[in-house]
Coordinates of C-alpha atoms and ligand atoms in Angstrom, one line a residue:
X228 CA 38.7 0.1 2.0
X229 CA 37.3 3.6 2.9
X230 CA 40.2 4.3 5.5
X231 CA 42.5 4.4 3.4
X232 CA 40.7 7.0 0.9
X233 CA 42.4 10.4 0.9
X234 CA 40.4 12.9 3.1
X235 CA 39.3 9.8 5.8
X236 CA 41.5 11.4 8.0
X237 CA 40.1 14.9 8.1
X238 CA 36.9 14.1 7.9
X239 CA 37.4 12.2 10.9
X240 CA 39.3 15.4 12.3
X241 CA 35.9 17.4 11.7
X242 CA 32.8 14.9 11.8
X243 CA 30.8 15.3 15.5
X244 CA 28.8 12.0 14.9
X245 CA 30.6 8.5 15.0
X246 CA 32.0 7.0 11.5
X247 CA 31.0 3.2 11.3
X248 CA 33.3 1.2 8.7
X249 CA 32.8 -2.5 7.6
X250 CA 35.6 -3.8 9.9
X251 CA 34.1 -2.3 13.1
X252 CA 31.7 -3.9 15.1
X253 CA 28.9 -1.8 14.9
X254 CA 28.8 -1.9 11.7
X255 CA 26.3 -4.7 11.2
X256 CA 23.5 -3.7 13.3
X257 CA 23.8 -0.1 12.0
X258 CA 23.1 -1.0 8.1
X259 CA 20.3 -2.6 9.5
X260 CA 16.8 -1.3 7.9
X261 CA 13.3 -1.9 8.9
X262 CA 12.4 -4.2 5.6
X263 CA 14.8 -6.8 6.9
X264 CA 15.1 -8.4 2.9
X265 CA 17.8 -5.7 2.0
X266 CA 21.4 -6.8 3.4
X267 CA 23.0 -4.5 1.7
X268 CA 26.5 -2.9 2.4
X269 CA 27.4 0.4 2.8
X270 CA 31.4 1.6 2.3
X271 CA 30.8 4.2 5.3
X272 CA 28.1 4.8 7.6
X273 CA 27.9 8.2 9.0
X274 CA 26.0 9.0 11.7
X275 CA 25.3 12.8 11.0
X276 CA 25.3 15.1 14.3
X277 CA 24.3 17.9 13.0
X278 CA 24.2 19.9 9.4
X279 CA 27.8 20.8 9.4
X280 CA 28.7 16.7 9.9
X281 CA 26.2 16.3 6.9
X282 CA 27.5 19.1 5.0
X283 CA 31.4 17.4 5.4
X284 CA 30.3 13.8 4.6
X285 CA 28.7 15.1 1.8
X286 CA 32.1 17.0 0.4
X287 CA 34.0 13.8 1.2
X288 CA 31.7 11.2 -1.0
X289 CA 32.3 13.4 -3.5
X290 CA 35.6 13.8 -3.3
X291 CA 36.0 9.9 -3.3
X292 CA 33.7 9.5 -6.1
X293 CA 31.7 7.8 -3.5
X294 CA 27.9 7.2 -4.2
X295 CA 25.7 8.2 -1.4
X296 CA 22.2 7.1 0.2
X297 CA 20.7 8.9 2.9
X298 CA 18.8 7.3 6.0
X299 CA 15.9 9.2 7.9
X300 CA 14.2 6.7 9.8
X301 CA 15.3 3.7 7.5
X302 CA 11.6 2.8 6.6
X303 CA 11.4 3.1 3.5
X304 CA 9.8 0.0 1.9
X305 CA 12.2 -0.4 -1.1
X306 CA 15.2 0.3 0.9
X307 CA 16.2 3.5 -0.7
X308 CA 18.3 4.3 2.8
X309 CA 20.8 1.6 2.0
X310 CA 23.1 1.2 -0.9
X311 CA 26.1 -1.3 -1.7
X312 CA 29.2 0.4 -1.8
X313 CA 27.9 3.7 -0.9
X314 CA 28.7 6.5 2.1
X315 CA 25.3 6.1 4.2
X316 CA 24.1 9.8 5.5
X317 CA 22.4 8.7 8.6
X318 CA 20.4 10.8 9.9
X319 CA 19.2 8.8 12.8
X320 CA 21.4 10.9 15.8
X321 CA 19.0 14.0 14.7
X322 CA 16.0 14.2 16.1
X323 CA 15.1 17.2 18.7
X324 CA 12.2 19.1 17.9
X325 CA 11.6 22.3 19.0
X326 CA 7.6 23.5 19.3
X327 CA 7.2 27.5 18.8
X328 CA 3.2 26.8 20.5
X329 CA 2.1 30.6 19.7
X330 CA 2.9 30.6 16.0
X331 CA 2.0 27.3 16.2
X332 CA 5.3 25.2 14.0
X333 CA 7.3 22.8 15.2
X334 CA 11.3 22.5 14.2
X335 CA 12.1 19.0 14.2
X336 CA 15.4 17.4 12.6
X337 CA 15.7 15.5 9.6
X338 CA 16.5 12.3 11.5
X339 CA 12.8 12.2 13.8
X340 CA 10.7 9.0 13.6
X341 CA 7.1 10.2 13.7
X342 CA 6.8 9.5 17.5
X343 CA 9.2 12.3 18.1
X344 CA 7.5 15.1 16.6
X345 CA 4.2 14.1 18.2
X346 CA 5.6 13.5 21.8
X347 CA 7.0 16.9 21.4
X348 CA 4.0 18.8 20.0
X349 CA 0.7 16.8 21.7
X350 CA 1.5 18.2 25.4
X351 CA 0.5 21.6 23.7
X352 CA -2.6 20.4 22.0
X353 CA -1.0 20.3 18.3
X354 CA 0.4 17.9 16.1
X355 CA 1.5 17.8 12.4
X356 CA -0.4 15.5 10.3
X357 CA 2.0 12.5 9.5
X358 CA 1.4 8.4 9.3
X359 CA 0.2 6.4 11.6
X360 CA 2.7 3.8 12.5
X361 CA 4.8 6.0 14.9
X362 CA 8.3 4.4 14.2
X363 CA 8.4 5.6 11.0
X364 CA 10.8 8.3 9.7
X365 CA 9.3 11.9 9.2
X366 CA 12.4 12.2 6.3
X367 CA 11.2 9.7 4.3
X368 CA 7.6 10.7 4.5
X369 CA 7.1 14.0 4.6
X370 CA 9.5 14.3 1.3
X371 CA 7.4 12.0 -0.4
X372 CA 3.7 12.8 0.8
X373 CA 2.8 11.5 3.5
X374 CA -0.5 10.1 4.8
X375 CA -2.3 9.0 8.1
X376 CA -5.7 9.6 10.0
X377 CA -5.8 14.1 10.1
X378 CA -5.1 14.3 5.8
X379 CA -8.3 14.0 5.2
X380 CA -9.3 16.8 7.6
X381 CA -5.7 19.1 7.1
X382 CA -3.9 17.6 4.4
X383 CA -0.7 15.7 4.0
X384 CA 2.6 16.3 5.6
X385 CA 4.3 17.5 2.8
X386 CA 1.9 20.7 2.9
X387 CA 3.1 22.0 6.3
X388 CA 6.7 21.9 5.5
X389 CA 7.0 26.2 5.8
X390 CA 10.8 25.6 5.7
X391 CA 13.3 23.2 5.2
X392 CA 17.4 23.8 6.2
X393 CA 18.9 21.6 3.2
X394 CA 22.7 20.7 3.0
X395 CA 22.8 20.4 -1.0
X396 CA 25.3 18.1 -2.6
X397 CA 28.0 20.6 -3.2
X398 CA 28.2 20.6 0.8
X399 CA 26.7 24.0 1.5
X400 CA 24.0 24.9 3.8
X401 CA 21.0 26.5 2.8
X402 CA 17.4 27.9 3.7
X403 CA 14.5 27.4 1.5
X404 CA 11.0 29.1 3.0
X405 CA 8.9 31.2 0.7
X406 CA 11.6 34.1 0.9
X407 CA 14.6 32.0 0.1
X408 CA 15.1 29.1 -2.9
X409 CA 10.9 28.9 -2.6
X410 CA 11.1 26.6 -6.1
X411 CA 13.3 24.3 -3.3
X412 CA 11.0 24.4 -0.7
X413 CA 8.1 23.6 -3.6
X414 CA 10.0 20.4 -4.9
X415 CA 10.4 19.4 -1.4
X416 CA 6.8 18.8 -1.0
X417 CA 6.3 16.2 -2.5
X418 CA 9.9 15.8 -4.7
X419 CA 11.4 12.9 -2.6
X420 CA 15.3 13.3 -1.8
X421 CA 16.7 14.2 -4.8
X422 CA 17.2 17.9 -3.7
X423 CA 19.6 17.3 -0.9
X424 CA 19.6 16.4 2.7
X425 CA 17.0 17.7 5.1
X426 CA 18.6 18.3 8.5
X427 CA 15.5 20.4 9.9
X428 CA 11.9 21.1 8.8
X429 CA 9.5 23.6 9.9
X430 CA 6.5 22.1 10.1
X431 CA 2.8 23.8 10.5
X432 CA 0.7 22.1 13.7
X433 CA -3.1 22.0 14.1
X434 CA -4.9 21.6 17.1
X435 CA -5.9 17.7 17.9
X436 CA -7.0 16.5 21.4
X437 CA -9.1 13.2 21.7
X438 CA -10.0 11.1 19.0
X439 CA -12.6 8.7 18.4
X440 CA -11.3 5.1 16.9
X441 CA -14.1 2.5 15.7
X442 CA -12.8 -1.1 14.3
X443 CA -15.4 -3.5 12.9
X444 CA -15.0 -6.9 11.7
X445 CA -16.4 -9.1 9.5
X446 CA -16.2 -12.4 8.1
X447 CA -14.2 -12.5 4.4
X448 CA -17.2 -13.6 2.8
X449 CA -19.0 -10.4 4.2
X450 CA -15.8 -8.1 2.0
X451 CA -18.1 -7.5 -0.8
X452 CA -21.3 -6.3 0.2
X453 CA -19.2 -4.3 2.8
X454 CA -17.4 -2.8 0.1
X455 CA -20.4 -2.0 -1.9
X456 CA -21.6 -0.1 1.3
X457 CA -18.7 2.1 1.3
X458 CA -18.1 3.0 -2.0
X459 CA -21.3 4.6 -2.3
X460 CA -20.8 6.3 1.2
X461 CA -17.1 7.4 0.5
X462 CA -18.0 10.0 -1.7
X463 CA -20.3 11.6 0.8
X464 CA -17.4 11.2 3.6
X465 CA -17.1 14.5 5.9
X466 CA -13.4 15.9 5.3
X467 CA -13.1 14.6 9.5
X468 CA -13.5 10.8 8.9
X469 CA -10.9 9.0 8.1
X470 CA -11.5 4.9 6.5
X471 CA -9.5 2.1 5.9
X472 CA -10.5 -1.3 4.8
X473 CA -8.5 -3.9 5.6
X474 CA -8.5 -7.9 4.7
X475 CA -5.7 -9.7 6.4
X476 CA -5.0 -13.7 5.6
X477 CA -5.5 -14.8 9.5
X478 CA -7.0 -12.0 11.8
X479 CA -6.4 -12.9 15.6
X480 CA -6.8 -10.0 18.5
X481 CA -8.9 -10.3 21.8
X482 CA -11.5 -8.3 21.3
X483 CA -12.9 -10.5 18.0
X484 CA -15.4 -13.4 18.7
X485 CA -14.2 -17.2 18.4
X486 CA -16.3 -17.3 15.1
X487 CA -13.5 -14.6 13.7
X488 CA -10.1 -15.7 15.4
X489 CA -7.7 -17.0 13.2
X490 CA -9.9 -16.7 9.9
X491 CA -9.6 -14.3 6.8
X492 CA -11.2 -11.4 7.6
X493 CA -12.1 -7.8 6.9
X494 CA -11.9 -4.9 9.5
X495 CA -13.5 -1.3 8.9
X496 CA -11.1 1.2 10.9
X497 CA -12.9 5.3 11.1
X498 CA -10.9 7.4 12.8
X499 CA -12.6 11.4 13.3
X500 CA -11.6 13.3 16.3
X501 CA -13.8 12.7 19.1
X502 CA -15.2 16.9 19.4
X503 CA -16.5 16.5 15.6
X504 CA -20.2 15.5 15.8
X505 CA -20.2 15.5 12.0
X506 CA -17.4 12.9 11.3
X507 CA -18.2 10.9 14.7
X508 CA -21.6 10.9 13.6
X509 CA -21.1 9.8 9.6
X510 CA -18.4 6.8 10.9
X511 CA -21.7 5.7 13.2
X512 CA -24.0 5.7 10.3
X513 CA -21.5 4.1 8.4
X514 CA -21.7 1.4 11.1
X515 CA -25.2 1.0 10.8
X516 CA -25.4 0.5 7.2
X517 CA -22.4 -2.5 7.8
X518 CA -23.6 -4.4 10.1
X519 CA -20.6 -6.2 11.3
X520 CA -20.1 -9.3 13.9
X521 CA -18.3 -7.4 16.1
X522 CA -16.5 -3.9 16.9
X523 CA -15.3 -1.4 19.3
X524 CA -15.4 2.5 19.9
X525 CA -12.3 3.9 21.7
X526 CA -11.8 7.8 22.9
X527 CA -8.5 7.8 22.9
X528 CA -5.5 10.9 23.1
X529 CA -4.1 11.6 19.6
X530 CA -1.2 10.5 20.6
X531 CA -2.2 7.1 21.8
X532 CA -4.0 6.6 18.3
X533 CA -0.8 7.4 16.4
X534 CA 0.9 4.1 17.8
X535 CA -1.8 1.5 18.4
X536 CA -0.5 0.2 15.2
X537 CA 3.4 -0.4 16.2
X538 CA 3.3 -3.9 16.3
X539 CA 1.4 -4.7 13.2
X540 CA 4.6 -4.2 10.6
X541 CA 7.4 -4.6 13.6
X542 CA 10.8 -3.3 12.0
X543 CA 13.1 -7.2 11.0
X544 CA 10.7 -8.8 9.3
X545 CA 10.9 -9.3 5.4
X546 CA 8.6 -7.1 3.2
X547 CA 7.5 -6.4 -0.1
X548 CA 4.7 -3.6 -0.8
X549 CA 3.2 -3.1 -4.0
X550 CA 0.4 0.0 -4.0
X551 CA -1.9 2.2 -6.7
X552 CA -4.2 4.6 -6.8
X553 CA -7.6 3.7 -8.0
X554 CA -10.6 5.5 -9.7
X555 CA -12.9 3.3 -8.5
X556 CA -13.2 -0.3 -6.8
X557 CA -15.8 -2.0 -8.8
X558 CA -17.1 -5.2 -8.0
X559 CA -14.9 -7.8 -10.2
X560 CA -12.3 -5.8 -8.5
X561 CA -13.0 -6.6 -4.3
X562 CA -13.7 -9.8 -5.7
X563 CA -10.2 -10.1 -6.5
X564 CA -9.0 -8.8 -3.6
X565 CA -10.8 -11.3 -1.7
X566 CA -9.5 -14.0 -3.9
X567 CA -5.8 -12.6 -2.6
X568 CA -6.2 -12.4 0.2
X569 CA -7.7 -15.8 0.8
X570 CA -4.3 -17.2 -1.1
X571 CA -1.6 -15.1 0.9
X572 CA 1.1 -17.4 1.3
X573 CA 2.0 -15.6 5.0
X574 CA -0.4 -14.6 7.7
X575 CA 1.1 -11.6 8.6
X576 CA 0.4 -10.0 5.0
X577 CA -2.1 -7.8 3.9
X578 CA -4.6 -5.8 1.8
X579 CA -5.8 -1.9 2.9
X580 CA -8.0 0.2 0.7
X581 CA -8.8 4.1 2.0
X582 CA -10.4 6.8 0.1
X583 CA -8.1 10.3 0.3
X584 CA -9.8 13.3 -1.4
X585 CA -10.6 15.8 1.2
X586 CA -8.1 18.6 2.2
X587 CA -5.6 16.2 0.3
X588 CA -7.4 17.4 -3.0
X589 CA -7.4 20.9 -2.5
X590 CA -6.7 23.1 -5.6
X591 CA -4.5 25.5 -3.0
X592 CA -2.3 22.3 -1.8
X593 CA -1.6 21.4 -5.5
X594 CA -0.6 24.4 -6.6
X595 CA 2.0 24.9 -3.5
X596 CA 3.6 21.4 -3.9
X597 CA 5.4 19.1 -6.3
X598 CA 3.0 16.1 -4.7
X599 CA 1.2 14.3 -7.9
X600 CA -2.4 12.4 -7.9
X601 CA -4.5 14.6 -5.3
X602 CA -7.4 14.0 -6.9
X603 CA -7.4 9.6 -7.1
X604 CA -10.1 9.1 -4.9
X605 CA -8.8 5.5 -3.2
X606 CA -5.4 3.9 -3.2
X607 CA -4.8 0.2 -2.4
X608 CA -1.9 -1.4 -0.7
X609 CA -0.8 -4.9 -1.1
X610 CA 1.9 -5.5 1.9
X611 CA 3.6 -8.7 1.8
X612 CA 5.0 -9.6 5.1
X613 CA 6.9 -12.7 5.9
X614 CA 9.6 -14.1 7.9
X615 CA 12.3 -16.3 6.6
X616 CA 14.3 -15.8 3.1
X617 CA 13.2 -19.0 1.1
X618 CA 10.0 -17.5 1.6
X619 CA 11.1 -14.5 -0.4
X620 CA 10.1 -15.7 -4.0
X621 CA 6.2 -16.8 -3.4
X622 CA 5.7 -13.4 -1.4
X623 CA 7.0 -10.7 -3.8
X624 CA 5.0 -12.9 -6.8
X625 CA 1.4 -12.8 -4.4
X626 CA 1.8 -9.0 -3.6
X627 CA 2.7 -8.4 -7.4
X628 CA -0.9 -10.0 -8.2
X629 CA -2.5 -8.9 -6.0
X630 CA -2.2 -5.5 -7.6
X631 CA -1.6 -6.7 -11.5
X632 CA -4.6 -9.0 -11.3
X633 CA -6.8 -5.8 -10.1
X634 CA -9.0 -4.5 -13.5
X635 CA -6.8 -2.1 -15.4
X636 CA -9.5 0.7 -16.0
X637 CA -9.4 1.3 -12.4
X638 CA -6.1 1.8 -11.6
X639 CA -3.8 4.3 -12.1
X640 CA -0.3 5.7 -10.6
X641 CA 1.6 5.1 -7.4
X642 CA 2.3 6.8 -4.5
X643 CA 5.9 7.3 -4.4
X644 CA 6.8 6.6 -0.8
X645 CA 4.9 2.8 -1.7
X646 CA 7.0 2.4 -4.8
X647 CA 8.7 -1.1 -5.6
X648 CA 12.4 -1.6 -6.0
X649 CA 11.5 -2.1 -9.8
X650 CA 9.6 1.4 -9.9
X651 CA 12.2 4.0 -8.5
X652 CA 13.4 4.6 -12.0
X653 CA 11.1 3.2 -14.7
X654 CA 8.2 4.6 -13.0
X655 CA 9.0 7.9 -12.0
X656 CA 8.0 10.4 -14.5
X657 CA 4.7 8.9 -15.3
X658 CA 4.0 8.9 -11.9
X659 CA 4.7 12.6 -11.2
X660 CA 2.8 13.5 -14.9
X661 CA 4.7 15.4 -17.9
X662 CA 4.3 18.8 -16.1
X663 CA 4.9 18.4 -12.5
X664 CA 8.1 16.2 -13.9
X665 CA 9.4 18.6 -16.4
X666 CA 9.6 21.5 -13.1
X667 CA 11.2 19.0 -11.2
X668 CA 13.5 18.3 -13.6
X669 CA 14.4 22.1 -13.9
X670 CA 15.2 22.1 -9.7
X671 CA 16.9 19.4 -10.1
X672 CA 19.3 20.5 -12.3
X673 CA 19.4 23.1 -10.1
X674 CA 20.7 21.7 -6.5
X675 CA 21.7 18.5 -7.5
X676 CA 23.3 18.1 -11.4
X677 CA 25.0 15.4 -11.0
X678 CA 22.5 13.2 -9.7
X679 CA 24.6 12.8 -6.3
X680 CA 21.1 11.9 -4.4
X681 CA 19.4 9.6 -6.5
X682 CA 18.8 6.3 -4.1
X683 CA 15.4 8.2 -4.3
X684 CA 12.4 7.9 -6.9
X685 CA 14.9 9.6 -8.8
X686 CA 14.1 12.3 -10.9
X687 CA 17.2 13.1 -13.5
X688 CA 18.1 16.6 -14.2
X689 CA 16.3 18.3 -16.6
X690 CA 19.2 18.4 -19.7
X691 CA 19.2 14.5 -18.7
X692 CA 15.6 14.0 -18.6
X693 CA 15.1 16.0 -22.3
Ligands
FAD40 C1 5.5 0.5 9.0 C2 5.3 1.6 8.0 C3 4.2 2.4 8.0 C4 4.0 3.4 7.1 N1 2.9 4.2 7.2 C5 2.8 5.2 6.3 C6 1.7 6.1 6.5 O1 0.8 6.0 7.4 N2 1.6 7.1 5.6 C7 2.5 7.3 4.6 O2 2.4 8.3 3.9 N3 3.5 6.5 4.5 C8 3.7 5.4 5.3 N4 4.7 4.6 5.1 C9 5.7 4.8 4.0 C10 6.7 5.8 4.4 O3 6.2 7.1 4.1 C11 8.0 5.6 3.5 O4 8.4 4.3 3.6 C12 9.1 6.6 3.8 O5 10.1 6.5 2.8 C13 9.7 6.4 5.2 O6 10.6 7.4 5.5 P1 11.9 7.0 6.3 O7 12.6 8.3 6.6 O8 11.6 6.2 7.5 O9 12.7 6.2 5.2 P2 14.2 6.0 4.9 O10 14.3 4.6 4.4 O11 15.1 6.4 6.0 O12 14.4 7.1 3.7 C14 13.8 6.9 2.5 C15 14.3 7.9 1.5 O13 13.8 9.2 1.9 C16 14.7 10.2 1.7 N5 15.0 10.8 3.0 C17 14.7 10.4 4.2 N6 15.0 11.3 5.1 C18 15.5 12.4 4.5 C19 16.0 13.7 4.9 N7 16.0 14.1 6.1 N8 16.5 14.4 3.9 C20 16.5 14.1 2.6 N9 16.1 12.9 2.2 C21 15.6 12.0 3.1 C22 16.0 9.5 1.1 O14 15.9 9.6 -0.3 C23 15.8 8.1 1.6 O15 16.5 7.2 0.9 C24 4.9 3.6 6.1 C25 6.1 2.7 6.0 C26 6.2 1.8 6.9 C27 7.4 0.9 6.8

């Protein structure tokens, strides 16, 4: 019982935030996660007011010999934020941001879901690129990468982290920026959470204002030649349109024709902001050369785009996401995402395919940054999504194949915020590559030698890792 631990008492004496122990009634909902198949059960959960309260939770795990996990906006699809046993740094009473509009950055606190930073920075006609589902932590991704519909155009989140304040594992508080720690703030792009606690970032904004959104469907049996389509287009993609393609098990929304509702299908999504006659233009052509049985256009404020898909992967529900990168997607292999997604044993599953490269592969963004694979040109997603636990078993097996049945010579790596439970540690350093991995190593076993953050994809410190 963590109450009766030596040094409860004063952290309770100097902790802001409210401490949440097994016994008290809050205790339940608050370990609750998005990915509703982890029940796991913390020893504390502290709810972090501010860096100092991070800084004295930290001091007091480790004084108890207390594991810890840290929660941003608890999405994470593995459940990295929760751990049995272990003092949970949550982050989720932190999330002002602050917009400096002349020098154009944002300050936003470690503990922001996406829709925070943008409902901050969009009433001045900027926005850092992030994902696109806007409950989603800006911790979680933005350590690890992070992706959505501007990457293509300015690159991922993890490039316009300028500075980070970090509360390290000894408990002390520091800076990194160019200036000060700069091989921190490098790791950080990219690095995960191994290098501490993030209790602010500095993020770089761009200018966005309206966007232009174009969905088109298609029957299943279309997929293939639809896919053909694209993969010659893709390459020829302006940096300011964005693709996904998307099969889904049983498709139903109001806008799709009776012929559609309720079958396996396949939806294009282009997303380019509405003032680029390029990228509005290519996602029109693109249209043209896929004729589909029905879509819609939509002009729509940034901000508006970044949550029209909430309700598609609503936070309770039980997930299980297995993802790669792929050179190519040949035809044996859309053929076999077909085949899965025919077979999904839950409707609410699915299968997304989008082509990165753009600003996300420039050489300038992979020298500043620990973030590995810039230069995989797609990356398919396999989310399983289901509802009730005997359910659990045939899910997780269908998502599994649905990536191990796709043709090896095609696939390579995974993005590191779409690892499985089963990845964090095994496939870690192949992921990052022997280089980026060996420099990781080194700052590792700089802020953090003993491993005390490693609920993470966790990267051991470099006399470990040797
Ligand atoms: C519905 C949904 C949509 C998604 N869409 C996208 C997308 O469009 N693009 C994309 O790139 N990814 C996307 N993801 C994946 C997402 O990037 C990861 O799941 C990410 O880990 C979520 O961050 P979080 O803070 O919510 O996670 P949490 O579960 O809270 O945290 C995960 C881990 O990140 C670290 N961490 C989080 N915050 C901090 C912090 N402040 N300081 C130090 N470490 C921290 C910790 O190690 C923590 O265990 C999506 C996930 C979901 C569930």
């Amino acid at each position: 019982m963590v109450s009766s631990r030596p040094g409860i008492g004063h952290l309770r004496w100097v902790f802001r935030g409210s401490l949440i122990e097994p016994a008290d009634g809050a205790y339940d909902a608050a370990r609750r996660i998005w990915n509703g198949i982890f029940d796991r059960r913390p020893a504390l959960i502290a709810r972090c007011a501010d860096a100092d309260d991070t800084s004295a939770v930290l001091k007091f795990a480790t004084k108890s010999g207390l594991p810890v996990s840290v929660r941003g906006g608890g999405h994470n699809v593995a459940g990295q934020a929760l751990a049995d046993g272990a003092v949970l740094i949550d982050l989720s009473l932190m999330r002002h941001v602050e917009v400096d509009r002349a020098r154009r950055v944002a300050d936003a606190d470690g503990g922001c879901l996406l829709r925070d930073l943008d409902s901050a920075t969009t009433p001045h006609g900027l926005a850092c690129p992030v994902g696109v589902v806007s409950h989603t932590g800006l911790g979680g991704l933005a350590l690890g990468g992070g992706y959505g519909w501007l990457a293509r155009t300015w690159g991922l989140t993890c490039d316009h982290i300028v500075a980070a304040q970090v509360v390290l594992a000894d408990g002390s508080i520091v800076e990194a920026s160019d200036d000060s720690h700069p091989d921190l703030l490098w790791a950080l792009r990219g690095g995960g959470g191994n290098f501490g606690v993030v209790t602010r970032f500095t993020l770089r904004l761009r200018p966005v204002g309206t966007m232009q959104y174009r969905v088109a469907a298609y029957p299943v049996d279309a997929a293939h030649d639809v896919m053909e389509t694209w993969r010659s287009f893709a390459p020829h993609q302006v940096d300011g349109v964005h693709v996904m393609f998307s099969l889904r098990p049983r498709y139903e929304d109001d806008w799709l024709p009776a012929s559609l509702r309720g079958s396996s299908c396949l939806t294009l999504t282009m997303v380019a902001a509405d003032d680029d006659d390029e990228g509005v233009e290519q996602a029109a052509e693109l249209l043209g050369k896929a004729p589909s049985a029905a879509s819609i256009v939509r002009r729509l404020p940034y901000e508006e785009l970044q949550s029209l898909d909430d309700d598609a992967e609503p936070p309770g529900r039980r997930y299980f996401t297995k993802s790669c990168y792929l050179t190519d997607v040949p035809a044996d292999m859309t053929r076999h995402l077909i085949e899965s997604i025919v077979t999904a044993p839950s409707p609410f599953s699915s299968i997304a395919v989008e082509y990165w490269r753009g600003a996300i592969a420039a050489p300038n963004a992979s020298a500043a940054s620990a973030f590995p694979n810039r230069d995989a040109p797609f990356m398919c997603t396999a989310s399983a999504a289901w509802l009730h636990p005997q359910d659990d078993s045939g899910n997780c097996a269908w998502a599994r194949q649905a990536i191990a049945g796709l043709p090896s010579q095609s696939v390579r790596r995974t993005y590191t915020n779409y690892m499985s439970p089963d990845q964090l540690t095994s496939h870690v350093a192949q992921t990052y590559g022997a280089a980026l991995h060996r420099r990781l190593a080194r700052v590792k076993a700089e802020y953090d030698p003993g491993n005390l953050f490693h609920s993470n994809p966790n990267v051991l410190p470099a006399r470990e890792a040797e």
